[in-house]
Coordinates of C-alpha atoms (C1' of nucleotides) in Angstrom, one line a residue:
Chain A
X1 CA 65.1 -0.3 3.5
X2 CA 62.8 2.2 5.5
X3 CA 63.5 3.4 8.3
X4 CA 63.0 7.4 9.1
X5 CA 65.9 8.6 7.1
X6 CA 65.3 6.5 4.1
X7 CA 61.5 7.3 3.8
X8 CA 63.1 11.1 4.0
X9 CA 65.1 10.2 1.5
X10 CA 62.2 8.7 -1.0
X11 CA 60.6 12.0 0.7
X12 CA 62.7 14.3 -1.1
X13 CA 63.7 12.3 -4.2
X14 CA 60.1 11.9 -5.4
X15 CA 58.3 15.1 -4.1
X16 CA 59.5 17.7 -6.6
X17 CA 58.7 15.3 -9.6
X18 CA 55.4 13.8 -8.3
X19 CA 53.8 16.8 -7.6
X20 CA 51.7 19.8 -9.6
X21 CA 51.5 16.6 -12.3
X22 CA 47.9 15.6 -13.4
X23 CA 47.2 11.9 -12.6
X24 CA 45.8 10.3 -15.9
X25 CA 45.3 6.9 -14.3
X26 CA 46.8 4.3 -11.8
X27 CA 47.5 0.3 -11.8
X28 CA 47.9 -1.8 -9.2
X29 CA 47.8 -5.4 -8.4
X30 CA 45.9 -7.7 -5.7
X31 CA 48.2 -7.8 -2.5
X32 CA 46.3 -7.2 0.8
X33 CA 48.8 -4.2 1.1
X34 CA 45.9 -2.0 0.3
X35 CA 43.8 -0.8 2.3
X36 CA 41.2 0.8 0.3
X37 CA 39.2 -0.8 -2.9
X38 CA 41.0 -0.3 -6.2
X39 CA 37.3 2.2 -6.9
X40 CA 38.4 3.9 -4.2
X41 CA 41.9 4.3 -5.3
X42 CA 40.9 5.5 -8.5
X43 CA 38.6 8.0 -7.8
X44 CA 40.4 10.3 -5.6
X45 CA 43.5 9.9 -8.4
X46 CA 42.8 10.2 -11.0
X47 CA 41.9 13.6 -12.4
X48 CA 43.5 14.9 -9.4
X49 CA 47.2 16.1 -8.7
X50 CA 49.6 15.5 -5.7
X51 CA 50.3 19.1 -4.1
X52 CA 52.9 17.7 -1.3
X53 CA 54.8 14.9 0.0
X54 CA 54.8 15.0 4.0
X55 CA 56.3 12.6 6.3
X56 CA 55.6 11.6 9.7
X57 CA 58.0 8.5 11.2
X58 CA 57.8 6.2 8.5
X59 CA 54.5 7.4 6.6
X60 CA 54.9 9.1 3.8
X61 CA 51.6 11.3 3.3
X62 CA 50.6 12.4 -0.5
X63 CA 48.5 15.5 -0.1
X64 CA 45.8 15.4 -3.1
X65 CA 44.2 18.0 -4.4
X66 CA 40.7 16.9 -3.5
X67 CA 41.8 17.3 0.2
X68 CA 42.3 13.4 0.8
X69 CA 45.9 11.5 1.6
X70 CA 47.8 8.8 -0.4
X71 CA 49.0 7.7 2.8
X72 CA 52.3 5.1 2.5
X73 CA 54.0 2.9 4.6
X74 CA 57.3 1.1 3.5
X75 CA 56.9 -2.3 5.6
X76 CA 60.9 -4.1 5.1
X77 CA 61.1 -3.6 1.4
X78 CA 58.9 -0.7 0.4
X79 CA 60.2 1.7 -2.1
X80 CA 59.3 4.7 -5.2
X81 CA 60.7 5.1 -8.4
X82 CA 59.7 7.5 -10.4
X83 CA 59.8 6.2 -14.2
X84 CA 59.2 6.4 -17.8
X85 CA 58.7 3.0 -20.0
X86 CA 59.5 -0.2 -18.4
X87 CA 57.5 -0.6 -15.1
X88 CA 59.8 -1.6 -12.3
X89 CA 60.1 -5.0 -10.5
X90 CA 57.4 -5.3 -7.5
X91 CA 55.7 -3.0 -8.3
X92 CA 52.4 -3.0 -6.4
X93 CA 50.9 0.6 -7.3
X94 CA 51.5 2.7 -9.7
X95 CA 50.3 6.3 -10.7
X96 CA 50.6 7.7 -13.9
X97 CA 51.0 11.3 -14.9
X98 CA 49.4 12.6 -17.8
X99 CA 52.9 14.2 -19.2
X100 CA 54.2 10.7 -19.4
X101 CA 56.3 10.0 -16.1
X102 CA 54.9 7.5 -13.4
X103 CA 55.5 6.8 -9.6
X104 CA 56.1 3.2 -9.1
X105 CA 55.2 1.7 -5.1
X106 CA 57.1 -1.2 -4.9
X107 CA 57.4 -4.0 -2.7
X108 CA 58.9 -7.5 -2.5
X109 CA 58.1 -8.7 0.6
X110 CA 54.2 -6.9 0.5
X111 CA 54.5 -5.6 4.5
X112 CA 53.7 -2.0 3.9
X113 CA 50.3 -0.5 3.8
X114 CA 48.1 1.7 1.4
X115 CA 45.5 4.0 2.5
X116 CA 43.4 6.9 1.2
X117 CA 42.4 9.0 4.4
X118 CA 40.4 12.6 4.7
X119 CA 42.5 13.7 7.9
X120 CA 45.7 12.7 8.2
X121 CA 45.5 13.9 12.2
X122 CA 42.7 11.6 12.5
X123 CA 44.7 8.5 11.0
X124 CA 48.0 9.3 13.4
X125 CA 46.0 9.4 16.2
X126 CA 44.3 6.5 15.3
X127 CA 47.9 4.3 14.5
X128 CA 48.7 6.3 18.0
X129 CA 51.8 8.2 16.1
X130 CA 54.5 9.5 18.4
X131 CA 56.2 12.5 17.1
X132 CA 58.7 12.4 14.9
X133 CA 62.3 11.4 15.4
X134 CA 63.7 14.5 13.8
X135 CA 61.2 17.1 15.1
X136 CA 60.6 15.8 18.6
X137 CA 61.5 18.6 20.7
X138 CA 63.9 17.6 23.8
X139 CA 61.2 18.0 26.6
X140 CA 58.9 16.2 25.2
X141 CA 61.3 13.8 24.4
X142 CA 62.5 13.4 28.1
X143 CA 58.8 13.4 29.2
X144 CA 57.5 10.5 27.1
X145 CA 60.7 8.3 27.6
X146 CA 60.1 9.0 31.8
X147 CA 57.2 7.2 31.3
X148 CA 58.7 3.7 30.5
X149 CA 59.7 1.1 32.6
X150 CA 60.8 -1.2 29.6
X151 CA 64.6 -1.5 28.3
X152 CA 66.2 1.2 25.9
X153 CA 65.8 -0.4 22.8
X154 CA 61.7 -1.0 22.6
X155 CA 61.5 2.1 23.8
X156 CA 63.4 4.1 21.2
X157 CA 61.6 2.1 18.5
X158 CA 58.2 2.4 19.8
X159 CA 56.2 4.2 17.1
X160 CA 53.9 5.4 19.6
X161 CA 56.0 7.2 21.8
X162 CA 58.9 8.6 18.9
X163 CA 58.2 7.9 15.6
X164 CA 60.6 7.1 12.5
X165 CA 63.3 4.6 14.7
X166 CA 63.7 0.6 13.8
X167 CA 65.8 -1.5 14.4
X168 CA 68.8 -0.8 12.6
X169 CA 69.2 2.7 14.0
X170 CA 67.9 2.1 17.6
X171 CA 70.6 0.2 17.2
X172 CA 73.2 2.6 16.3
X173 CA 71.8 5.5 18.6
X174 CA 72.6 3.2 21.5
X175 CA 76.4 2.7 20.2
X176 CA 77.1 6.1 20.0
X177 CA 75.4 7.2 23.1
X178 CA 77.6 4.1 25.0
X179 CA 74.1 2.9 26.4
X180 CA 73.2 -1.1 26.6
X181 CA 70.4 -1.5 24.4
X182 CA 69.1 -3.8 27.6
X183 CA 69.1 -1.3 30.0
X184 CA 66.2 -0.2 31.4
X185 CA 64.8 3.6 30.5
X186 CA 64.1 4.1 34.3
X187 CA 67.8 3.6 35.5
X188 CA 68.9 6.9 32.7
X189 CA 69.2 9.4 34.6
X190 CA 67.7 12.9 33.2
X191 CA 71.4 13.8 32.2
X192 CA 71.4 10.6 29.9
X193 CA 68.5 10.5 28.5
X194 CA 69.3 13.9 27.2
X195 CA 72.5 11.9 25.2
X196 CA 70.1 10.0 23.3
X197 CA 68.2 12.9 22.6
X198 CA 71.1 14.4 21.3
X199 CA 72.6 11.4 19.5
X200 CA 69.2 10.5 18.1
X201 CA 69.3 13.7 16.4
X202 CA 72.6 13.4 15.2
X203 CA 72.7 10.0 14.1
X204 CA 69.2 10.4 11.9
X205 CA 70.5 14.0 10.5
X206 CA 73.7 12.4 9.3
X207 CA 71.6 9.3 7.8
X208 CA 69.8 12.0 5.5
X209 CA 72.8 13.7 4.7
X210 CA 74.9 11.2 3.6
X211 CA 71.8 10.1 1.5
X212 CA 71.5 6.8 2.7
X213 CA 74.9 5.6 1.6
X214 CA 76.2 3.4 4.1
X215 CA 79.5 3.1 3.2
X216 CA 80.1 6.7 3.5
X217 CA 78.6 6.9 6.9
X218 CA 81.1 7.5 9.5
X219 CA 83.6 4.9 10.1
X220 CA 82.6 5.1 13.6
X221 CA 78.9 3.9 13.0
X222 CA 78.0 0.3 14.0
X223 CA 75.8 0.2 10.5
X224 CA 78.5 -1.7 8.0
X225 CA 79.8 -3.7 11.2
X226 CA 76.2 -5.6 11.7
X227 CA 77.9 -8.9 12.3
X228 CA 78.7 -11.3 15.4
X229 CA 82.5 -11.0 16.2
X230 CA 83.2 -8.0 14.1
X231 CA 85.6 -5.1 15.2
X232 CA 83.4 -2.2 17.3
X233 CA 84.8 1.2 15.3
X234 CA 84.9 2.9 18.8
X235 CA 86.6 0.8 21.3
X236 CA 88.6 -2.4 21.3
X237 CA 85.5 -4.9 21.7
X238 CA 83.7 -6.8 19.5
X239 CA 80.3 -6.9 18.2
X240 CA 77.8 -9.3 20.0
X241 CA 74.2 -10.3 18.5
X242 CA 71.6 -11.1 20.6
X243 CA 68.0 -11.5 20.3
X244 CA 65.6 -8.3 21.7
X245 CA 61.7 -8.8 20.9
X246 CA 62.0 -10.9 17.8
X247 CA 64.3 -9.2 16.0
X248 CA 68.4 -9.1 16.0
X249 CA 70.0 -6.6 18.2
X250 CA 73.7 -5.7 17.6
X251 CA 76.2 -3.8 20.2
X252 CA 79.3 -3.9 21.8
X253 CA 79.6 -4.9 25.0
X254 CA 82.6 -3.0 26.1
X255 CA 81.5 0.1 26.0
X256 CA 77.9 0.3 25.7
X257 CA 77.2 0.4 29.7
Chain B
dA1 C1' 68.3 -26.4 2.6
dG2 C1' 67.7 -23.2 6.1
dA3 C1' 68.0 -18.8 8.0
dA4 C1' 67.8 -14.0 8.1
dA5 C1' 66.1 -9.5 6.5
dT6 C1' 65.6 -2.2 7.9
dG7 C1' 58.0 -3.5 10.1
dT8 C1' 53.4 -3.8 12.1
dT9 C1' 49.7 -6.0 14.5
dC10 C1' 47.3 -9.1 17.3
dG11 C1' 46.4 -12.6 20.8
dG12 C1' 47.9 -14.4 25.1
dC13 C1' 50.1 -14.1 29.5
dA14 C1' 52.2 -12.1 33.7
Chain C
dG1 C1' 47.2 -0.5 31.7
dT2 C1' 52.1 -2.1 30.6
dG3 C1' 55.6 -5.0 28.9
dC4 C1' 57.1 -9.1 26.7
dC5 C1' 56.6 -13.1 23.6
dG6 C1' 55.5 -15.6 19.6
dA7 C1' 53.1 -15.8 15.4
dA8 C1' 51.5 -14.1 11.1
dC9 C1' 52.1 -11.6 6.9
dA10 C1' 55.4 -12.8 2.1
dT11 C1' 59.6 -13.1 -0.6
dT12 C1' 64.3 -12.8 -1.9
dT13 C1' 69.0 -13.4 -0.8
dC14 C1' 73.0 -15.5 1.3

DNA sequence: AGAAATGTTCGGCA
DNA sequence: GTGCCGAACATTTC
């Protein structure tokens, strides 16, 4: 699921209830998602509380009260469900509060990460953290994208330079800003670059909005139409796939220039 | 049965 | 240093 506005979503749906709770204990199983010792874990949880869910791209950051970060990344299939009784399927950590509720980390596929870090500055400079997608202000923006030579689909999704964009809505900025996701950063001009600033910003604000429901996104929005051949929303063309870096890239060739 | 799936990271090569 | 590629990680779903 996680791309920017889906973590913001799992953001928002867990932070109220998750927080100013005393942790009475956690469980976890053995998948190399972790990245600190179950010890570890355990002894900057429990005991302690969460006092605030922050998110940067597509970390989530758990403020504890001993100063330290729950710091969680969604990998492909990553997700939170906060809970009472029966423990979700997949799930690979969960805390326990001592009124009863618990926050279930799940994950089929096991691509995400869990860490415990003292400064979360320190860890985003270290994963070399881009700002994020929604906060990025347009200069800075411009600036760091003038810097590429590479085509305007890495670049959108590179962590380092924005953070919070995959592939799904790299995808879609690109259809609504009419840009071919293979052309080159170098050949936008200033004027266009400042589009997909713009429709960056729009397309991730309405993603959190319409709280992740894709079928009441826009009928306009290449996100439901994710197939080879299908109908583009905007124009009269028709959806291509093609490969980009590994992964499946879908656009319309007819009016994405 | 085989392929594809919203991510990151690392080694290798130009 | 930068960009691009393939592979690895791991599992379910179509």
């Amino acid at each position: 699921m996680p791309e920017l506005p889906e973590v913001e979503l799992l953001r928002k749906k867990i932070s109220g209830k998750a927080t100013g709770k005393k942790i009475s204990g956690i469980s976890r199983d053995k998948s190399r998602i972790f990245q600190v010792s179950e010890s570890t874990l355990r002894r900057h949880l429990t005991g302690n509380k969460f006092d605030s869910v922050y998110r940067r791209g597509k970390y989530l950051f758990f403020q504890i009260s001993n100063g330290y970060f729950l710091v969680l990344h969604f990998g492909m299939t990553g997700e939170l469900e906060y809970f009472k009784g029966k423990e979700p399927e997949f799930s690979r950590l969960v805390v326990c509060f001592s009124e009863g509720h618990k926050l279930a980390y799940t994950s089929i596929r096991k691509l995400g990460k869990v860490y415990i870090v003292k400064d979360r500055g320190n860890f985003i400079n270290e994963k070399k953290l881009g700002p994020d997608a929604l906060r990025i202000k347009k200069r800075e923006f411009l600036t760091r994208m003038e810097g590429k030579r590479g085509i305007a689909k890495t670049a959108l999704m590179d962590q380092s330079l924005v953070s919070g964009i995959g592939n799904v809505y790299s995808d879609e900025i690109l259809y609504q800003a009419g840009i071919s996701p293979f052309r080159k950063i170098k050949s936008l001009g200033r004027k266009r670059l400042g589009e997909v600033y713009k429709t960056m910003k729009r397309v991730l604000k309405t993603a959190v909005r319409k709280n992740g429901e894709r079928k009441e996104f826009p009928l306009r929005y290449l996100i439901g139409r994710r197939r080879e051949g299908e109908k583009c929303g905007i124009c009269s063309g028709k959806i291509k796939n093609r490969e980009v870096g590994g992964r499946s890239c879908y656009y319309c060739p007819e009016h994405q220039k």
